[in-house]
Amino acid sequence: MSTVESTATDNPELDLPSTPKKTSSVDTKKIVSDGLWNNNAVLVQVLGLCPLLAVSGSIVNSLALGLATMFVITTSNIAVSMIRNYTTDTVRLPVFVMIIASFTTCIEFLMNAFTYELYLVLGIFIPLIVTNCAVLGRADAFASKNGVFASALDGLMTGLGFTLVIVALGTIREVLGQATLFDNMHLLFGDIAQNWTIHIVDDYKGFLFAILPPGAFVIMGFLLALKNIVDKKLKERATALADKPVSGSRRVRTTGNIS
Amino acid sequence: MSVLHVTSPHVRKPMTTNAVMRHVIYGTIPGLAVLTLLFGWGTLINVVFGSLVAVAAEALVLRLRNRPILFSIKDGSAILTAVLLALAIPPTSPWWITVVGILFAIVIAKQLYGGLGSNPFNPAMIGYVLLLISFPLEMTTWIPANLTEGVAASPSFSQSLALIFGSVDRTVIDGITMATPLDTFKTYAGNDLDMLRSASVLQGSIAGVGWEWVNIAFLVGGLYLVARKIITWHIPVAMVTSLFLLAGLFYIIDPDSYADPIFHVLGGGTMLGAFFIATDPVTAATSNKGKLIYGALIGLLIYVIRAWGGYPDAVAFAVLLLNLCAPTIEYYTQPRAYGHKKANSGIAKS
Amino acid sequence: MSRQIWDIPGGIHPAQNKIQSLQTEITRADIPAELVIPTQQHIGAPAKPCVEVGDKVLKGQVIAEGNGFVSLPVHAPTSGEVIAIESRPIQHPSQIDGVCIVLKPDSNDTWGARHPIDNYQSLERNDVIDAIRNAGIAGMGGAGFPSAIKLGIKPGTKIEQLILNSVECEPYITADDKLIQERADEIIAGLEIMQWLVNPQETLIGIEDNKPDAIAAFKKATANNNIEVVVVPTKYPSGGEKQLIYMLTGKEVSSGGLPSDVGVICQNTGTAYAINRAIHHGEPLVSRITTVTGDAVKHKGNYEVLLGTPVDALLAQAGADMSAASRLIMGGPMMGFSIHDASVPVVKVTNCLLAPTTEEIPVPAQEQACIRCGSCAQVCPAGLLPQQLYWFSKSNELEKAEHFNLADCIECGACSFVCPSNIPLVQYFRFGKGQIRKHKSETIKADHARERFEFRQARLEKEEREKEQKRKARAEAAAKKQAAKKAAALANPPSDASGSPTTPGTDDVADTASNATKLKSAWASATKRWKDAEKALTIAEKNGSDQLEAFQKKVDQLKAKAEKTKALYEDAKTSAASTSPSSPSASPSPAVAPVSNDPMVQLKQASADNFKAWKDAQKKTQEAEANSADNLEALREEEATLKAKSDASKAAMKEARAKEKEAMQAKKATEDPTKQLKLDAAIARTKAKKALKALNSLDDDHASHAALKAAYEKALATADNADAALKAAEEA
Amino acid sequence: MTDDLSAVFSLVSMAVLFGSALGYAAVKFATDDDPIADQVDALLPQTQCGQCGHPGCRPYAEAVANDEDEINKCIPGGEDTIHAMADLLGKDFIPLDAEESDVVDVPMVAYIREDECIGCTKCIQACPMDAILGAAKQMHTVIVDECTGCDLCVEPCPVDCIDIIPEKVTHTTWAWPQPDGVGITPGQLIPVRNIA
């Protein structure tokens, strides 16, 4: 009744903690689902599109670039996570870029050594992994705030999510563009993969559009749409199952409690 | 009894969108007729077949989008898209070319952007460009017009049907196909003038045998549209003028490497593009000043691509590139509103 | 004619359809069985009725007074009796009823007192303008802006052109045309009055070339004076005020500005006629010429109609076959609005009544997608881009719509007229404008709310602080007093009452003083707000905002508030002045004697003391327990006794309180038994309701269910009891 | 060796240069107050209703500005406010997080049924706008112009005599509705009475 109660500052509900702070414990399941689906680097954050659209003309190219990116994300995440307590906020980005560049150089040399033809095919897009926003994004958003194991897992899952999407894109483009599957896989897997090529349609005219970047954009658009449709369906199901929140449960009385 | 409660104004001019589309289709009739006369029944078959595919595709997408089907099909925009695309592709192109082009035009270029009125690009030209870059061979094999020296009469109706739908060995017709005048010019001009001068497709004509007639027919149809006030003169005139001037300039500089302006204006798809493609209101600029700029830039791009680009004809590319610029042109050519000292330009910063 | 005519951009040429209603002379419409006179006939604030039901009024008598700046009086259109003042359907597109004065004519049509001004030139200009205002004359072309405001130019403004708008560009309407043909001299007389009022360099009459007879009539009437008749080509909407000004003078009224800013005043033909009637004949505006036309009407033509005549009466006289009419339009086919009820009355702005058949004006077609054909931009007389405005209005992008000058749209309908996709563009623009207006008023309201909330918080805090301070001061005073008493007792045992330095009296003085300061600042801020509002009002006036009356109201409110605070402040000041010097003597005796003779207070005191003693004892005991002291037993005993004592006093107090309450209730009951019972019953019922609600929300949980049910039943029973008691009491 | 040294030197000098530039910018352009919160606060309807879970609009604005709460909690503001906040903060639009399904997007005001009011003054204390007039044992009334429809006065009322009703539309507050859109015939058929 008194005015003491009616001032906002005295309201006991005010002292409730705001949104719970992120705990340091590792939610493995969440990291996996975020990386692969819920917060997929390509389908949700729409990051790293430059190599994605340029290189995903065939499965083998996609797979190679995806694996390389996965390697860089994972290793750079680990490295960033290890030094996270020693870098100040102002210099963190240059440091992260330096780390990522180092690992990218590693993978470039490795590919040069072991998959030389693929190295030639992918060309500039291997060094360009440095500029892949997904890599820097994970380093800054996750690895710089979490432990080594969690960061490694996050890097692996983000990279895997990226790889899955780029391979899916490569598959569709390869099928549409030249009606084959697993063409040229020997570039990546060596001679045992020489005969992996599957020809789906004989005497296919070739659909150049699918191979060219505009085709990648269109197919990418359809993949995004598909993801949104699936999410919508999932959400509908979830809301159907979920309990209705109690009306007014969150309400705070700005004028205090009137008894 | 009841009365209608409705906002003013209560009277309207009797011109509907459906009628606009219908008149544009009427306007293509002269061009269609000449194409049929010169190149056989192929174009007509493509127009009819393409319209059917377009209507079916439109109905399908509208159904998926839960929109009224008949209401949208009745406006005739899908048929118009099909007609324009069918006029642009070679008369002997196989049926799946038409199907792929039209599906892409209707489903992706038009309906996925929200249907009539919301598409940023001309759907027919999107379909055409897709076909051109995906199937360059099929899209550039034209049979010569039956006016050309030493060429037999154009394919009969049944021959055309067989060429389009049959599983004829396409190599048979390869024997009777020929490069288009623009293509020929592109290949030989500046390099091999003897070959250029002896090319039969260019003999005895001002813009390739038969092609000048095609363009004149489209010009006639276009003038009909201008007369019916379906389109205004700004875009076609600006486009043709800029193309003519540019071609004239370079022709004066070096007549051996560059075709004469008449050849450019009456060759290829110039008139079809000027009156029927570039004037598509949905994707063009709307103010008069904007239309002039828009048309002139299309003419410029057509010349640039024809003269120095990788493709012989460039109407489709030029129109699409300018479609992209139309909103910008629009924002910077706003008329001055009454009571304001100067015109607005750009959009509000929010 | 050598005068240059500037051409407006855009414009359309709809079918004229004016011939139909030009065939007959102006007919005087019958006086209907009842006249419904809306208090709001045009933009601005509605007038305030100043007659009562049952009053007999004479023709021309004021029945409602102007209420604010942009408001005009309303006059009785004929003599008769006021039979109702109530909400009736009026001519507003919202279909919301408005307050109307319903008049039952006595069919004598007796004029009340008329005061013609024979020689207006001998009067002050303002007096003539007041006469025009008091005659209730509003622009009779469409919006109906009060003419007196237009004519009341600001001192220092030089008027170069006075324009009489006789263009009448809307199809079907011939009211002005016919009026000119028949009464050109009277119109010119009205125009001459305006000429004298604003003293323009030149006076022009703008008229379209499709009215040859009217042009001839004007030429004849203006043969002997310096008024020039300018014939403009027929094109819609050249009759728009801004458009006509541009056509005749080449001047553009800047966006948001008034014609007088560029030295032009534009008045409607009917207005000039009405001014003539008002000045030369002393007749207020009680009737007007209205065109009744459309294929559903048999006797198409122009009628001189009393304001307030219901549309159906007029249509009946014109022989309209309403079963053939597809819609009823008040105004022209381009800008008129369809009316939803045939009992809507004719008002000052009703220049036409259109009852077209379905063949004539068909049902609108379905709206199609915009294909951006640009036809609308080609015809827009204001140079706007309707296709963009449509897009922004549709998607609620109001900022962009504003940037594209939505506010400059005159809603002429030319864009909708040419739209091949049948898009109701004008409605989109009206919607967009409404949203912008709403948005602005919401922002204002939100800011206002924030201010109030913050002020409230500040006030509460301050109150809290003051209370705290007072408490502290009181405690200090008490302590000091105690000390002083002790000292006094030690020094000189005899009494000394006025020893304490801080008496409540000074406290009071300080309070009044601070109160005065507070009031002063409140007064200052109130005055400032009032001044601000006044400034806003003048700006709004200049812009011709349609919320003028709201502004006016606000200003009045604020003014009243400012004055009130001022009065309060002055009061406080005087009271402070009066209290401060006499404080020591006038202050009540210091509260040295807390011993009240109220038994309740005594009991309370005792109870509190005892309780405290017990608590102290308990504490001590606990401490002792903790320390395992020796005197634990003694302490425990003491505690127990104290507890008993405390309990006893508590019980006594409770009893006393209950008794007191009972007594009070009894007293109340004797005073007003039903009221108390009513209250009880209401509370009980609410409790029952709440219980039932809780019960309904929770029927799964058995335990709480039962409890709640019990509670509910109990509450219900209480409520019933209370009800019964109430009934009994009421019967008693 | 000199190559290595020059590389190290150039990198170090670049690091020093950019680092000092950054440091300078950090000091020079430091912002001490939180203008974002002000901007967010300006977008909120200021009903002070507390339905967002914060005691007033300002605290919610601060929470949103500090990324401590979602932008979809303001029920009186509705979707327009969410859009405005999303634009301001560069976030994605998220639908209104309404606990009550019957959220209506029309302005509301409180209305006291005056013959039932017992004059307890509880609503007066509850009103964040001071928009209720009245004194003890006197019936109360709402100043409609000041009421924001926050419904904080409803719950404290012991006799439930306060209703939250939609604000009455008048000729001045009425606005044209949006046309129904593509595919719909504009206008509505209205039965007319009193036809001669």
mmCIF file of N, CA, C and O in Angstrom, chain C residues 635-698:
data_model
loop_
_atom_site.group_PDB
_atom_site.id
_atom_site.type_symbol
_atom_site.label_atom_id
_atom_site.label_comp_id
_atom_site.label_asym_id
_atom_site.label_seq_id
_atom_site.Cartn_x
_atom_site.Cartn_y
_atom_site.Cartn_z
ATOM 1 N N LEU C 635 16.123 -16.080 33.839
ATOM 2 C CA LEU C 635 15.814 -15.397 32.591
ATOM 3 C C LEU C 635 14.607 -16.015 31.911
ATOM 4 O O LEU C 635 13.730 -15.328 31.398
ATOM 5 N N ARG C 636 14.622 -17.365 31.912
ATOM 6 C CA ARG C 636 13.513 -18.058 31.263
ATOM 7 C C ARG C 636 12.202 -17.694 31.914
ATOM 8 O O ARG C 636 11.189 -17.445 31.244
ATOM 9 N N GLU C 637 12.250 -17.666 33.205
ATOM 10 C CA GLU C 637 11.031 -17.326 33.939
ATOM 11 C C GLU C 637 10.542 -15.938 33.553
ATOM 12 O O GLU C 637 9.373 -15.725 33.241
ATOM 13 N N GLU C 638 11.518 -15.047 33.581
ATOM 14 C CA GLU C 638 11.177 -13.668 33.266
ATOM 15 C C GLU C 638 10.554 -13.582 31.877
ATOM 16 O O GLU C 638 9.537 -12.919 31.661
ATOM 17 N N GLU C 639 11.189 -14.319 30.975
ATOM 18 C CA GLU C 639 10.695 -14.303 29.602
ATOM 19 C C GLU C 639 9.251 -14.776 29.548
ATOM 20 O O GLU C 639 8.393 -14.193 28.884
ATOM 21 N N ALA C 640 8.996 -15.858 30.234
ATOM 22 C CA ALA C 640 7.648 -16.425 30.228
ATOM 23 C C ALA C 640 6.644 -15.402 30.742
ATOM 24 O O ALA C 640 5.590 -15.185 30.117
ATOM 25 N N THR C 641 6.973 -14.757 31.846
ATOM 26 C CA THR C 641 6.033 -13.771 32.393
ATOM 27 C C THR C 641 5.805 -12.651 31.402
ATOM 28 O O THR C 641 4.669 -12.225 31.149
ATOM 29 N N LEU C 642 6.923 -12.220 30.840
ATOM 30 C CA LEU C 642 6.797 -11.125 29.890
ATOM 31 C C LEU C 642 5.935 -11.530 28.713
ATOM 32 O O LEU C 642 5.126 -10.756 28.200
ATOM 33 N N LYS C 643 6.126 -12.798 28.316
ATOM 34 C CA LYS C 643 5.350 -13.267 27.184
ATOM 35 C C LYS C 643 3.865 -13.252 27.519
ATOM 36 O O LYS C 643 3.028 -12.804 26.725
ATOM 37 N N ALA C 644 3.602 -13.756 28.667
ATOM 38 C CA ALA C 644 2.201 -13.789 29.093
ATOM 39 C C ALA C 644 1.632 -12.379 29.100
ATOM 40 O O ALA C 644 0.528 -12.131 28.571
ATOM 41 N N LYS C 645 2.435 -11.492 29.621
ATOM 42 C CA LYS C 645 1.987 -10.112 29.706
ATOM 43 C C LYS C 645 1.717 -9.542 28.306
ATOM 44 O O LYS C 645 0.670 -8.938 28.037
ATOM 45 N N SER C 646 2.697 -9.788 27.475
ATOM 46 C CA SER C 646 2.561 -9.292 26.099
ATOM 47 C C SER C 646 1.320 -9.864 25.430
ATOM 48 O O SER C 646 0.545 -9.160 24.788
ATOM 49 N N ASP C 647 1.169 -11.183 25.593
ATOM 50 C CA ASP C 647 0.010 -11.838 24.982
ATOM 51 C C ASP C 647 -1.274 -11.222 25.495
ATOM 52 O O ASP C 647 -2.208 -10.955 24.735
ATOM 53 N N ALA C 648 -1.272 -11.021 26.792
ATOM 54 C CA ALA C 648 -2.487 -10.479 27.405
ATOM 55 C C ALA C 648 -2.795 -9.116 26.810
ATOM 56 O O ALA C 648 -3.931 -8.839 26.385
ATOM 57 N N SER C 649 -1.746 -8.284 26.741
ATOM 58 C CA SER C 649 -2.015 -6.931 26.234
ATOM 59 C C SER C 649 -2.432 -6.995 24.776
ATOM 60 O O SER C 649 -3.289 -6.240 24.319
ATOM 61 N N LYS C 650 -1.790 -7.946 24.065
ATOM 62 C CA LYS C 650 -2.150 -8.095 22.657
ATOM 63 C C LYS C 650 -3.616 -8.463 22.528
ATOM 64 O O LYS C 650 -4.362 -7.910 21.709
ATOM 65 N N ALA C 651 -3.984 -9.434 23.337
ATOM 66 C CA ALA C 651 -5.374 -9.899 23.288
ATOM 67 C C ALA C 651 -6.309 -8.751 23.620
ATOM 68 O O ALA C 651 -7.327 -8.532 22.947
ATOM 69 N N ALA C 652 -5.905 -7.997 24.625
ATOM 70 C CA ALA C 652 -6.750 -6.867 25.035
ATOM 71 C C ALA C 652 -6.905 -5.912 23.873
ATOM 72 O O ALA C 652 -8.005 -5.430 23.559
ATOM 73 N N MET C 653 -5.773 -5.674 23.228
ATOM 74 C CA MET C 653 -5.816 -4.739 22.130
ATOM 75 C C MET C 653 -6.708 -5.266 21.016
ATOM 76 O O MET C 653 -7.502 -4.536 20.425
ATOM 77 N N LYS C 654 -6.517 -6.546 20.743
ATOM 78 C CA LYS C 654 -7.322 -7.152 19.689
ATOM 79 C C LYS C 654 -8.797 -6.981 19.981
ATOM 80 O O LYS C 654 -9.594 -6.613 19.121
ATOM 81 N N GLU C 655 -9.086 -7.297 21.219
ATOM 82 C CA GLU C 655 -10.484 -7.215 21.620
ATOM 83 C C GLU C 655 -11.000 -5.790 21.423
ATOM 84 O O GLU C 655 -12.059 -5.566 20.829
ATOM 85 N N ALA C 656 -10.165 -4.883 21.889
ATOM 86 C CA ALA C 656 -10.561 -3.481 21.799
ATOM 87 C C ALA C 656 -10.752 -3.097 20.343
ATOM 88 O O ALA C 656 -11.715 -2.424 19.973
ATOM 89 N N ARG C 657 -9.840 -3.577 19.523
ATOM 90 C CA ARG C 657 -9.905 -3.236 18.119
ATOM 91 C C ARG C 657 -11.182 -3.786 17.494
ATOM 92 O O ARG C 657 -11.887 -3.102 16.747
ATOM 93 N N ALA C 658 -11.436 -5.046 17.826
ATOM 94 C CA ALA C 658 -12.634 -5.681 17.285
ATOM 95 C C ALA C 658 -13.865 -4.896 17.714
ATOM 96 O O ALA C 658 -14.764 -4.620 16.912
ATOM 97 N N LYS C 659 -13.834 -4.525 18.998
ATOM 98 C CA LYS C 659 -14.972 -3.789 19.524
ATOM 99 C C LYS C 659 -15.140 -2.483 18.774
ATOM 100 O O LYS C 659 -16.237 -2.106 18.363
ATOM 101 N N GLU C 660 -13.985 -1.856 18.616
ATOM 102 C CA GLU C 660 -14.025 -0.565 17.948
ATOM 103 C C GLU C 660 -14.577 -0.737 16.540
ATOM 104 O O GLU C 660 -15.407 0.039 16.075
ATOM 105 N N LYS C 661 -14.085 -1.772 15.871
ATOM 106 C CA LYS C 661 -14.507 -2.018 14.516
ATOM 107 C C LYS C 661 -16.017 -2.232 14.478
ATOM 108 O O LYS C 661 -16.727 -1.672 13.641
ATOM 109 N N GLU C 662 -16.432 -3.059 15.393
ATOM 110 C CA GLU C 662 -17.858 -3.352 15.458
ATOM 111 C C GLU C 662 -18.644 -2.077 15.623
ATOM 112 O O GLU C 662 -19.631 -1.817 14.945
ATOM 113 N N ALA C 663 -18.103 -1.290 16.573
ATOM 114 C CA ALA C 663 -18.785 -0.037 16.864
ATOM 115 C C ALA C 663 -18.844 0.823 15.614
ATOM 116 O O ALA C 663 -19.881 1.382 15.265
ATOM 117 N N MET C 664 -17.693 0.832 14.955
ATOM 118 C CA MET C 664 -17.634 1.661 13.773
ATOM 119 C C MET C 664 -18.608 1.154 12.726
ATOM 120 O O MET C 664 -19.328 1.924 12.086
ATOM 121 N N GLN C 665 -18.592 -0.170 12.568
ATOM 122 C CA GLN C 665 -19.499 -0.754 11.591
ATOM 123 C C GLN C 665 -20.935 -0.460 11.951
ATOM 124 O O GLN C 665 -21.749 -0.110 11.102
ATOM 125 N N ALA C 666 -21.170 -0.623 13.221
ATOM 126 C CA ALA C 666 -22.534 -0.373 13.687
ATOM 127 C C ALA C 666 -22.909 1.074 13.387
ATOM 128 O O ALA C 666 -24.000 1.362 12.871
ATOM 129 N N LYS C 667 -21.929 1.932 13.676
ATOM 130 C CA LYS C 667 -22.179 3.332 13.439
ATOM 131 C C LYS C 667 -22.465 3.549 11.954
ATOM 132 O O LYS C 667 -23.434 4.207 11.562
ATOM 133 N N LYS C 668 -21.594 2.949 11.166
ATOM 134 C CA LYS C 668 -21.747 3.076 9.729
ATOM 135 C C LYS C 668 -23.074 2.503 9.295
ATOM 136 O O LYS C 668 -23.793 3.090 8.469
ATOM 137 N N ALA C 669 -23.347 1.333 9.853
ATOM 138 C CA ALA C 669 -24.578 0.652 9.470
ATOM 139 C C ALA C 669 -25.768 1.536 9.797
ATOM 140 O O ALA C 669 -26.719 1.633 9.018
ATOM 141 N N THR C 670 -25.670 2.175 10.961
ATOM 142 C CA THR C 670 -26.792 3.050 11.291
ATOM 143 C C THR C 670 -26.822 4.241 10.350
ATOM 144 O O THR C 670 -27.883 4.728 9.989
ATOM 145 N N GLU C 671 -25.616 4.671 9.982
ATOM 146 C CA GLU C 671 -25.563 5.813 9.082
ATOM 147 C C GLU C 671 -26.123 5.439 7.709
ATOM 148 O O GLU C 671 -27.020 6.063 7.173
ATOM 149 N N ASP C 672 -25.492 4.446 7.129
ATOM 150 C CA ASP C 672 -25.903 4.042 5.790
ATOM 151 C C ASP C 672 -25.763 2.526 5.694
ATOM 152 O O ASP C 672 -24.751 2.013 5.215
ATOM 153 N N PRO C 673 -26.736 1.838 6.201
ATOM 154 C CA PRO C 673 -26.573 0.383 6.286
ATOM 155 C C PRO C 673 -26.407 -0.247 4.904
ATOM 156 O O PRO C 673 -25.593 -1.126 4.694
ATOM 157 N N THR C 674 -27.181 0.216 3.986
ATOM 158 C CA THR C 674 -27.150 -0.445 2.685
ATOM 159 C C THR C 674 -25.806 -0.270 2.006
ATOM 160 O O THR C 674 -25.327 -1.179 1.351
ATOM 161 N N LYS C 675 -25.210 0.877 2.181
ATOM 162 C CA LYS C 675 -23.965 1.115 1.462
ATOM 163 C C LYS C 675 -22.897 0.123 1.889
ATOM 164 O O LYS C 675 -22.248 -0.523 1.064
ATOM 165 N N GLN C 676 -22.783 -0.001 3.235
ATOM 166 C CA GLN C 676 -21.779 -0.912 3.743
ATOM 167 C C GLN C 676 -22.051 -2.327 3.259
ATOM 168 O O GLN C 676 -21.167 -3.046 2.807
ATOM 169 N N LEU C 677 -23.328 -2.695 3.353
ATOM 170 C CA LEU C 677 -23.690 -4.058 2.947
ATOM 171 C C LEU C 677 -23.421 -4.264 1.467
ATOM 172 O O LEU C 677 -22.932 -5.321 1.049
ATOM 173 N N LYS C 678 -23.738 -3.238 0.729
ATOM 174 C CA LYS C 678 -23.507 -3.323 -0.707
ATOM 175 C C LYS C 678 -22.036 -3.608 -0.965
ATOM 176 O O LYS C 678 -21.671 -4.464 -1.766
ATOM 177 N N LEU C 679 -21.243 -2.854 -0.253
ATOM 178 C CA LEU C 679 -19.807 -3.006 -0.407
ATOM 179 C C LEU C 679 -19.375 -4.419 -0.083
ATOM 180 O O LEU C 679 -18.656 -5.075 -0.847
ATOM 181 N N ASP C 680 -19.864 -4.872 1.065
ATOM 182 C CA ASP C 680 -19.528 -6.243 1.484
ATOM 183 C C ASP C 680 -19.929 -7.226 0.409
ATOM 184 O O ASP C 680 -19.171 -8.121 0.038
ATOM 185 N N ALA C 681 -21.160 -7.037 -0.037
ATOM 186 C CA ALA C 681 -21.677 -7.980 -1.030
ATOM 187 C C ALA C 681 -20.799 -7.958 -2.280
ATOM 188 O O ALA C 681 -20.448 -9.008 -2.829
ATOM 189 N N ALA C 682 -20.427 -6.754 -2.698
ATOM 190 C CA ALA C 682 -19.612 -6.649 -3.915
ATOM 191 C C ALA C 682 -18.295 -7.364 -3.741
ATOM 192 O O ALA C 682 -17.871 -8.148 -4.590
ATOM 193 N N ILE C 683 -17.663 -7.112 -2.577
ATOM 194 C CA ILE C 683 -16.365 -7.746 -2.343
ATOM 195 C C ILE C 683 -16.519 -9.251 -2.300
ATOM 196 O O ILE C 683 -15.756 -9.996 -2.909
ATOM 197 N N ALA C 684 -17.564 -9.694 -1.596
ATOM 198 C CA ALA C 684 -17.783 -11.138 -1.461
ATOM 199 C C ALA C 684 -18.001 -11.755 -2.828
ATOM 200 O O ALA C 684 -17.438 -12.803 -3.165
ATOM 201 N N ARG C 685 -18.815 -11.093 -3.621
ATOM 202 C CA ARG C 685 -19.101 -11.646 -4.949
ATOM 203 C C ARG C 685 -17.823 -11.747 -5.781
ATOM 204 O O ARG C 685 -17.572 -12.723 -6.456
ATOM 205 N N THR C 686 -17.034 -10.693 -5.716
ATOM 206 C CA THR C 686 -15.787 -10.705 -6.482
ATOM 207 C C THR C 686 -14.900 -11.832 -6.029
ATOM 208 O O THR C 686 -14.293 -12.538 -6.831
ATOM 209 N N LYS C 687 -14.844 -11.997 -4.702
ATOM 210 C CA LYS C 687 -14.015 -13.084 -4.180
ATOM 211 C C LYS C 687 -14.494 -14.404 -4.734
ATOM 212 O O LYS C 687 -13.709 -15.252 -5.160
ATOM 213 N N ALA C 688 -15.813 -14.569 -4.709
ATOM 214 C CA ALA C 688 -16.388 -15.812 -5.232
ATOM 215 C C ALA C 688 -16.005 -15.979 -6.688
ATOM 216 O O ALA C 688 -15.611 -17.066 -7.130
ATOM 217 N N LYS C 689 -16.072 -14.889 -7.426
ATOM 218 C CA LYS C 689 -15.748 -14.953 -8.857
ATOM 219 C C LYS C 689 -14.308 -15.386 -9.044
ATOM 220 O O LYS C 689 -13.989 -16.240 -9.864
ATOM 221 N N LYS C 690 -13.455 -14.753 -8.246
ATOM 222 C CA LYS C 690 -12.026 -15.062 -8.370
ATOM 223 C C LYS C 690 -11.782 -16.523 -8.041
ATOM 224 O O LYS C 690 -11.018 -17.222 -8.712
ATOM 225 N N ALA C 691 -12.451 -16.981 -6.991
ATOM 226 C CA ALA C 691 -12.288 -18.365 -6.582
ATOM 227 C C ALA C 691 -12.735 -19.293 -7.704
ATOM 228 O O ALA C 691 -12.081 -20.286 -8.023
ATOM 229 N N LEU C 692 -13.844 -18.949 -8.305
ATOM 230 C CA LEU C 692 -14.374 -19.782 -9.382
ATOM 231 C C LEU C 692 -13.379 -19.819 -10.541
ATOM 232 O O LEU C 692 -13.120 -20.879 -11.124
ATOM 233 N N LYS C 693 -12.804 -18.671 -10.820
ATOM 234 C CA LYS C 693 -11.831 -18.595 -11.911
ATOM 235 C C LYS C 693 -10.667 -19.527 -11.608
ATOM 236 O O LYS C 693 -10.245 -20.327 -12.448
ATOM 237 N N ALA C 694 -10.164 -19.398 -10.415
ATOM 238 C CA ALA C 694 -9.040 -20.233 -10.008
ATOM 239 C C ALA C 694 -9.427 -21.699 -10.111
ATOM 240 O O ALA C 694 -8.663 -22.554 -10.559
ATOM 241 N N LEU C 695 -10.647 -21.976 -9.681
ATOM 242 C CA LEU C 695 -11.154 -23.343 -9.685
ATOM 243 C C LEU C 695 -11.169 -23.876 -11.112
ATOM 244 O O LEU C 695 -10.721 -24.996 -11.396
ATOM 245 N N ASN C 696 -11.661 -23.067 -12.014
ATOM 246 C CA ASN C 696 -11.773 -23.504 -13.403
ATOM 247 C C ASN C 696 -10.414 -23.734 -14.039
ATOM 248 O O ASN C 696 -10.251 -24.618 -14.873
ATOM 249 N N SER C 697 -9.477 -22.921 -13.615
ATOM 250 C CA SER C 697 -8.166 -23.045 -14.260
ATOM 251 C C SER C 697 -7.417 -24.256 -13.751
ATOM 252 O O SER C 697 -6.404 -24.639 -14.295
ATOM 253 N N LEU C 698 -7.881 -24.867 -12.708
ATOM 254 C CA LEU C 698 -7.085 -25.903 -12.041
ATOM 255 C C LEU C 698 -7.963 -27.087 -11.703
ATOM 256 O O LEU C 698 -8.228 -27.329 -10.555
#
